[in-house]
């Protein structure tokens, strides 16, 4: 069950998000892979070791998790890229220790060299401080692993599959098969690569796993969203020997993500409407536009206003544009510079910009900041600015001009 993510980045990127629901402790490692640092931390890892992602990201994997007798185990684990399992004494945040079966799956760059790695950890032993043997649970209850797997497959929305070297299903089970439109075991004996046919993009995750590299994929099948982890299997010599896939029905999480994005888009639209309402462009007279500014004027707001005003000047063939600052509480150097740039842009369009209503405190601020308004026409208020425009149009005989007392 695969989708449209690209191989190299998708295999390891975003583990802290996409590994949340994986039934194992998944850790993404980067840097010097002989002593890697933690770059991704799943919810399973947080539950097992007690650390949050914020506490461990960027820290040495070996220093963070190796127990009293586990540093050498972690060194051997870091050097083994075959995917073989290593039991390591691993430290928890509270100081206790557990035995975890780790396997390292390298992620290679475009040149084929290991660039990152995914560490997959499975709890196999109880607290070492309690003196309990790491193998005690399995020895005391030989069928416990099968019981746990059965419970997971029967009650969680996942699909677990195992494939031989050719990609033929040898195991196919899980409650998630219902949403996928198939029955447990229905695909046994089928070849997954043949099911995908010539769709190379859809089958890249499985192909990478069969080649010995871990991968992760997101896809939409039967109206549901799925996240799949592909893990390679290896024989005693460390050679690729089939693969395992763990697929999670992530429809609910995906739907919440879609709803959140929709809400954010709605908020952005509402903010734009508010900004537009707070800076309306009004045609107060033939060929005369006014832009009343209210509140605190920042650079972002002025940038949007400039675009809208220049477009209005062109569309209405305006001769004058009045920037009314009566409602402006404060300006800074950047804002004052934007106002002057706006006046210059208006002139380039063949119109004239006039600034009205500068408050005394704003005027003092501009003087203190050294803002040069000598080339800008300013008048006391909007009424005076409109009269000035009408006089000038009357003096030149332009339409819209009229004698004004």
Coordinates of C-alpha atoms in Angstrom, one line a residue:
X1 CA 0.0 0.0 0.0
X2 CA 2.1 2.8 -1.3
X3 CA 1.9 6.4 -2.4
X4 CA 3.7 9.3 -3.9
X5 CA 6.6 10.1 -1.5
X6 CA 10.1 9.9 -3.0
X7 CA 12.5 7.2 -1.8
X8 CA 15.6 8.8 -0.3
X9 CA 13.9 11.6 1.7
X10 CA 10.7 9.7 2.5
X11 CA 12.4 6.7 4.1
X12 CA 13.7 8.6 7.1
X13 CA 12.2 12.1 7.0
X14 CA 9.6 13.1 9.5
X15 CA 10.1 10.0 11.7
X16 CA 9.0 12.0 14.7
X17 CA 5.6 12.5 13.1
X18 CA 5.0 9.4 11.0
X19 CA 6.5 6.9 13.5
X20 CA 4.0 7.9 16.2
X21 CA 1.7 4.9 15.8
X22 CA 4.3 2.3 14.8
X23 CA 4.1 -0.7 17.2
X24 CA 7.9 -0.5 17.9
X25 CA 10.4 2.0 19.2
X26 CA 11.7 3.7 16.0
X27 CA 14.7 6.1 16.1
X28 CA 16.2 7.9 13.2
X29 CA 19.9 8.5 13.5
X30 CA 22.2 10.8 11.5
X31 CA 25.7 12.2 11.5
X32 CA 28.7 9.8 12.0
X33 CA 26.8 6.5 11.9
X34 CA 29.6 4.9 14.0
X35 CA 28.4 7.2 16.9
X36 CA 25.2 8.7 15.5
X37 CA 23.0 11.4 16.9
X38 CA 19.2 11.2 17.4
X39 CA 17.3 12.9 14.5
X40 CA 13.9 11.3 15.0
X41 CA 12.1 9.8 18.0
X42 CA 8.8 7.9 17.8
X43 CA 6.0 7.7 20.4
X44 CA 7.0 4.1 21.0
X45 CA 10.5 5.2 21.9
X46 CA 9.1 7.8 24.3
X47 CA 6.9 5.2 26.0
X48 CA 9.7 2.7 26.3
X49 CA 12.5 5.0 27.5
X50 CA 10.6 7.9 29.1
X51 CA 12.3 10.7 27.1
X52 CA 10.3 13.1 25.0
X53 CA 11.6 13.9 21.5
X54 CA 12.6 17.5 22.6
X55 CA 14.8 16.0 25.3
X56 CA 16.8 13.7 23.0
X57 CA 17.0 15.2 19.5
X58 CA 20.6 16.0 18.7
X59 CA 22.0 13.9 21.5
X60 CA 24.3 10.9 21.0
X61 CA 22.3 7.7 20.6
X62 CA 24.9 5.6 22.4
X63 CA 25.3 8.1 25.3
X64 CA 21.6 8.5 25.8
X65 CA 20.5 4.8 25.7
X66 CA 23.4 2.6 26.5
X67 CA 23.1 1.0 29.9
X68 CA 25.9 0.1 32.3
X69 CA 27.0 -2.8 30.2
X70 CA 25.6 -1.7 26.9
X71 CA 28.1 0.7 25.4
X72 CA 30.0 -2.1 23.6
X73 CA 26.7 -3.6 22.5
X74 CA 25.7 -0.3 20.9
X75 CA 29.1 0.0 19.3
X76 CA 28.6 -3.3 17.6
X77 CA 25.1 -2.4 16.7
X78 CA 26.2 0.8 15.0
X79 CA 28.8 -1.1 12.9
X80 CA 26.4 -3.8 11.8
X81 CA 24.4 -2.6 8.7
X82 CA 23.1 -6.1 7.9
X83 CA 19.8 -5.6 9.8
X84 CA 20.6 -8.4 12.3
X85 CA 19.2 -8.2 15.8
X86 CA 21.4 -7.1 18.7
X87 CA 20.3 -7.4 22.3
X88 CA 21.5 -4.3 24.2
X89 CA 21.1 -3.2 27.8
X90 CA 19.3 0.1 27.3
X91 CA 18.9 2.9 29.8
X92 CA 15.6 4.7 30.7
X93 CA 15.2 8.3 31.7
X94 CA 14.5 7.2 35.3
X95 CA 17.8 5.4 35.5
X96 CA 16.4 1.9 35.2
X97 CA 17.5 -0.4 32.4
X98 CA 15.8 -2.8 30.0
X99 CA 17.0 -5.2 27.4
X100 CA 16.0 -4.3 23.9
X101 CA 16.5 -6.1 20.6
X102 CA 17.8 -3.6 18.2
X103 CA 18.2 -3.7 14.4
X104 CA 19.8 -1.0 12.3
X105 CA 18.5 -0.3 8.8
X106 CA 20.7 2.2 6.8
X107 CA 19.2 4.8 4.5
X108 CA 21.5 5.5 1.6
X109 CA 22.1 8.7 -0.4
X110 CA 22.2 9.1 -4.1
X111 CA 25.8 7.7 -4.3
X112 CA 24.7 4.5 -2.4
X113 CA 26.5 5.4 0.8
X114 CA 24.8 5.2 4.2
X115 CA 23.5 8.7 5.1
X116 CA 21.1 8.0 7.9
X117 CA 19.8 5.0 9.7
X118 CA 16.6 3.8 11.3
X119 CA 17.0 1.9 14.6
X120 CA 14.1 -0.5 15.3
X121 CA 13.9 -1.5 18.9
X122 CA 11.7 -4.3 20.5
X123 CA 11.4 -4.7 24.2
X124 CA 12.5 -8.2 25.2
X125 CA 13.6 -8.0 28.8
X126 CA 12.5 -6.6 32.1
X127 CA 14.2 -4.0 34.3
X128 CA 17.9 -5.1 34.7
X129 CA 18.0 -3.5 38.1
X130 CA 15.4 -5.9 39.3
X131 CA 17.7 -8.8 38.5
X132 CA 15.3 -10.4 36.1
X133 CA 16.9 -12.3 33.2
X134 CA 16.4 -10.7 29.9
X135 CA 15.1 -13.9 28.5
X136 CA 12.9 -14.8 31.4
X137 CA 9.6 -13.7 29.9
X138 CA 10.1 -15.7 26.7
X139 CA 11.3 -18.7 28.5
X140 CA 8.6 -18.7 31.2
X141 CA 5.8 -18.1 28.6
X142 CA 6.9 -19.6 25.2
X143 CA 3.7 -18.4 23.5
X144 CA 3.6 -14.9 24.8
X145 CA 5.0 -13.3 21.7
X146 CA 2.4 -15.1 19.6
X147 CA -0.4 -14.0 22.0
X148 CA 0.7 -10.4 21.8
X149 CA 0.9 -10.5 18.0
X150 CA -2.5 -12.1 17.8
X151 CA -4.0 -9.4 20.1
X152 CA -2.4 -6.6 18.0
X153 CA -3.6 -8.0 14.7
X154 CA -7.1 -8.6 16.0
X155 CA -7.7 -5.3 17.6
X156 CA -5.6 -2.6 16.0
X157 CA -6.2 -1.1 12.5
X158 CA -3.0 -2.5 11.1
X159 CA -1.9 -5.0 8.4
X160 CA 1.2 -7.1 8.9
X161 CA 2.7 -8.9 5.9
X162 CA 5.8 -11.0 5.3
X163 CA 7.3 -11.6 1.8
X164 CA 9.9 -14.0 0.5
X165 CA 12.9 -12.8 -1.7
X166 CA 10.7 -12.6 -4.8
X167 CA 8.0 -10.5 -3.1
X168 CA 5.5 -13.4 -2.6
X169 CA 3.2 -13.0 0.4
X170 CA 4.0 -15.6 3.1
X171 CA 2.0 -13.9 5.9
X172 CA -1.0 -11.5 5.5
X173 CA -3.1 -10.6 8.5
X174 CA -4.5 -7.8 10.6
X175 CA -7.8 -6.0 11.4
X176 CA -6.8 -3.3 8.9
X177 CA -7.5 -5.7 6.0
X178 CA -11.2 -5.0 6.5
X179 CA -10.8 -1.3 5.5
X180 CA -8.5 -2.4 2.6
X181 CA -11.3 -4.4 1.1
X182 CA -9.6 -7.9 1.5
X183 CA -9.8 -10.8 3.9
X184 CA -6.8 -11.8 6.2
X185 CA -4.7 -14.3 4.2
X186 CA -6.4 -13.5 0.9
X187 CA -3.1 -12.4 -0.7
X188 CA -1.1 -15.5 0.5
X189 CA 0.9 -16.8 -2.5
X190 CA 0.4 -13.6 -4.6
X191 CA 3.4 -11.6 -5.7
X192 CA 3.1 -8.0 -4.5
X193 CA 5.4 -6.7 -7.3
X194 CA 3.1 -8.4 -9.9
X195 CA 0.1 -6.8 -8.2
X196 CA 1.6 -3.4 -8.9
X197 CA 2.6 -4.3 -12.4
X198 CA 4.5 -1.6 -14.2
X199 CA 3.7 1.1 -11.6
X200 CA 7.3 1.7 -10.4
X201 CA 6.4 4.7 -8.2
X202 CA 3.8 2.7 -6.3
X203 CA 6.2 -0.3 -5.7
X204 CA 9.4 1.6 -4.8
X205 CA 9.1 1.0 -1.0
X206 CA 8.8 -2.8 -1.4
X207 CA 11.6 -2.9 -3.9
X208 CA 13.9 -1.0 -1.5
X209 CA 13.0 -3.4 1.3
X210 CA 13.7 -6.5 -0.8
X211 CA 17.0 -4.9 -1.7
X212 CA 17.9 -4.6 2.0
X213 CA 16.9 -1.0 2.8
X214 CA 14.1 0.3 5.1
X215 CA 11.5 2.6 3.7
X216 CA 8.2 4.3 4.7
X217 CA 5.3 5.2 2.5
X218 CA 1.9 7.0 2.6
X219 CA -1.0 6.1 0.3
X220 CA -4.7 6.2 -0.2
X221 CA -6.5 2.8 -0.8
X222 CA -10.2 2.0 -0.7
X223 CA -11.0 5.5 0.6
X224 CA -8.6 5.2 3.6
X225 CA -5.2 6.7 4.2
X226 CA -2.4 4.2 5.1
X227 CA 1.2 4.6 6.4
X228 CA 3.4 1.6 5.7
X229 CA 6.9 0.7 7.1
X230 CA 8.9 -1.7 5.0
X231 CA 11.7 -3.5 6.8
X232 CA 14.2 -5.9 5.1
X233 CA 14.8 -9.4 6.4
X234 CA 18.3 -11.0 6.2
X235 CA 19.6 -14.5 6.3
X236 CA 22.4 -15.8 8.5
X237 CA 25.0 -14.3 6.1
X238 CA 23.4 -10.9 6.3
X239 CA 22.1 -11.1 2.7
X240 CA 18.6 -9.8 1.9
X241 CA 16.0 -12.5 2.5
X242 CA 12.6 -11.1 2.0
X243 CA 10.8 -8.3 3.8
X244 CA 8.2 -7.3 6.4
X245 CA 5.6 -4.6 6.0
X246 CA 3.6 -3.0 8.8
X247 CA 0.7 -0.9 7.5
X248 CA -1.4 1.4 9.7
X249 CA -4.8 2.9 8.9
X250 CA -4.1 6.6 9.4
X251 CA -7.4 7.9 8.0
X252 CA -8.4 9.6 11.3
X253 CA -5.1 11.4 11.7
X254 CA -5.1 12.4 8.0
X255 CA -8.6 13.7 8.3
X256 CA -7.7 15.8 11.3
X257 CA -4.7 17.2 9.3
X258 CA -6.9 18.1 6.4
X259 CA -9.4 19.8 8.8
X260 CA -6.6 21.7 10.5
X261 CA -5.2 22.9 7.1
X262 CA -8.7 24.0 6.1
X263 CA -9.1 26.0 9.4
X264 CA -5.7 27.6 8.9
X265 CA -6.6 28.6 5.3
X266 CA -9.9 30.1 6.6
X267 CA -8.1 32.1 9.3
X268 CA -5.7 33.4 6.7
X269 CA -8.6 34.5 4.5
X270 CA -10.3 36.2 7.4
X271 CA -7.1 38.0 8.3
X272 CA -6.8 39.2 4.8
X273 CA -10.4 40.5 4.9
X274 CA -9.7 42.3 8.1
X275 CA -6.6 43.9 6.6
X276 CA -8.5 44.9 3.5
X277 CA -11.3 46.4 5.6
X278 CA -8.8 48.3 7.8
X279 CA -7.2 49.9 4.7
X280 CA -10.1 50.6 2.2
X281 CA -9.3 52.4 -1.0
X282 CA -12.1 55.0 -1.7
X283 CA -12.7 57.0 -4.8
X284 CA -13.8 60.3 -3.1
X285 CA -13.9 62.3 -6.3
X286 CA -13.5 61.8 -9.9
X287 CA -9.8 60.7 -10.4
X288 CA -9.1 61.1 -6.7
X289 CA -8.5 58.1 -4.4
X290 CA -8.0 58.2 -0.7
X291 CA -6.5 55.5 1.5
X292 CA -7.4 56.1 5.2
X293 CA -4.9 54.3 7.5
X294 CA -5.9 53.3 11.0
X295 CA -4.0 51.9 13.9
X296 CA -0.4 50.7 13.9
X297 CA 1.0 50.5 10.4
X298 CA 3.7 47.8 9.9
X299 CA 5.8 46.9 6.9
X300 CA 3.7 43.8 5.9
X301 CA 0.5 45.8 5.9
X302 CA 2.0 48.7 3.9
X303 CA 3.4 46.2 1.4
X304 CA -0.1 44.8 0.7
X305 CA -1.6 48.3 0.7
X306 CA 0.9 49.5 -1.9
X307 CA 0.0 46.7 -4.3
X308 CA -3.7 47.4 -3.9
X309 CA -3.3 51.1 -4.2
X310 CA -1.2 51.0 -7.4
X311 CA -3.6 48.6 -9.0
X312 CA -6.5 50.9 -8.1
X313 CA -4.7 53.9 -9.6
X314 CA -4.2 52.1 -12.9
X315 CA -7.7 50.6 -13.1
X316 CA -9.4 53.9 -12.2
X317 CA -7.0 56.2 -14.1
X318 CA -6.6 58.2 -10.9
X319 CA -4.8 61.6 -11.0
X320 CA -4.3 61.9 -7.2
X321 CA -3.9 59.4 -4.3
X322 CA -4.4 60.8 -0.8
X323 CA -2.7 58.8 2.1
X324 CA -4.7 59.8 5.2
X325 CA -2.7 59.1 8.4
X326 CA -5.2 60.6 10.8
X327 CA -5.8 57.3 12.4
X328 CA -2.2 56.1 12.6
X329 CA -0.9 55.8 16.1
X330 CA 2.8 55.2 15.5
X331 CA 5.4 54.7 12.7
X332 CA 9.0 53.4 12.7
X333 CA 11.9 54.0 10.3
X334 CA 10.9 51.1 8.0
X335 CA 7.3 52.3 7.9
X336 CA 8.2 55.9 7.0
X337 CA 10.5 54.6 4.3
X338 CA 7.6 52.5 2.9
X339 CA 5.4 55.6 2.8
X340 CA 8.0 57.5 0.8
X341 CA 8.5 54.6 -1.6
X342 CA 4.7 54.5 -2.0
X343 CA 4.6 58.2 -3.0
X344 CA 7.5 57.5 -5.5
X345 CA 5.6 54.6 -7.0
X346 CA 2.5 56.7 -7.4
X347 CA 4.5 59.3 -9.3
X348 CA 5.9 56.6 -11.6
X349 CA 2.3 55.9 -12.6
X350 CA 1.7 59.5 -13.6
X351 CA -0.3 60.4 -10.5
X352 CA 0.5 62.5 -7.4
X353 CA 0.6 61.3 -3.8
X354 CA -0.6 63.5 -1.0
X355 CA -0.2 62.8 2.7
X356 CA -2.8 64.1 5.1
X357 CA -3.5 64.0 8.8
X358 CA -0.1 63.4 10.3
X359 CA -0.4 63.6 14.1
X360 CA 1.9 65.6 16.2
X361 CA 3.5 62.6 17.9
X362 CA 4.0 60.9 14.5
X363 CA 5.5 64.0 13.1
X364 CA 7.9 64.2 16.1
X365 CA 8.9 60.6 15.5
X366 CA 9.6 61.2 11.8
X367 CA 11.8 64.1 12.7
X368 CA 13.6 62.1 15.3
X369 CA 14.2 59.3 12.8
X370 CA 15.5 61.7 10.3
X371 CA 12.8 61.0 7.7
X372 CA 12.9 63.4 4.8
X373 CA 9.4 64.4 3.6
X374 CA 10.6 67.5 1.8
X375 CA 9.6 66.0 -1.6
X376 CA 6.1 64.9 -0.3
X377 CA 3.0 67.1 -0.4
X378 CA 1.4 67.2 3.1
X379 CA -1.7 68.9 4.4
X380 CA -3.5 69.0 7.7
X381 CA -6.5 66.8 7.0
X382 CA -8.4 64.8 4.4
X383 CA -10.7 67.7 3.7
X384 CA -7.8 70.0 2.9
X385 CA -6.2 67.3 0.8
X386 CA -9.4 66.9 -1.3
X387 CA -9.7 70.6 -1.8
X388 CA -6.1 70.8 -3.0
X389 CA -6.7 68.1 -5.6
X390 CA -9.8 69.8 -6.8
X391 CA -8.1 73.2 -7.1
X392 CA -5.2 71.6 -9.1
X393 CA -7.5 69.8 -11.5
X394 CA -9.6 73.0 -11.9
X395 CA -6.4 75.0 -12.6
X396 CA -5.4 72.6 -15.4
X397 CA -8.9 72.2 -16.7
X398 CA -9.1 68.5 -16.0
X399 CA -12.4 66.8 -15.7
X400 CA -13.5 66.6 -12.1
X401 CA -11.9 69.9 -11.2
X402 CA -14.2 72.6 -9.8
X403 CA -13.7 75.9 -8.0
X404 CA -13.4 75.2 -4.3
X405 CA -13.6 77.9 -1.6

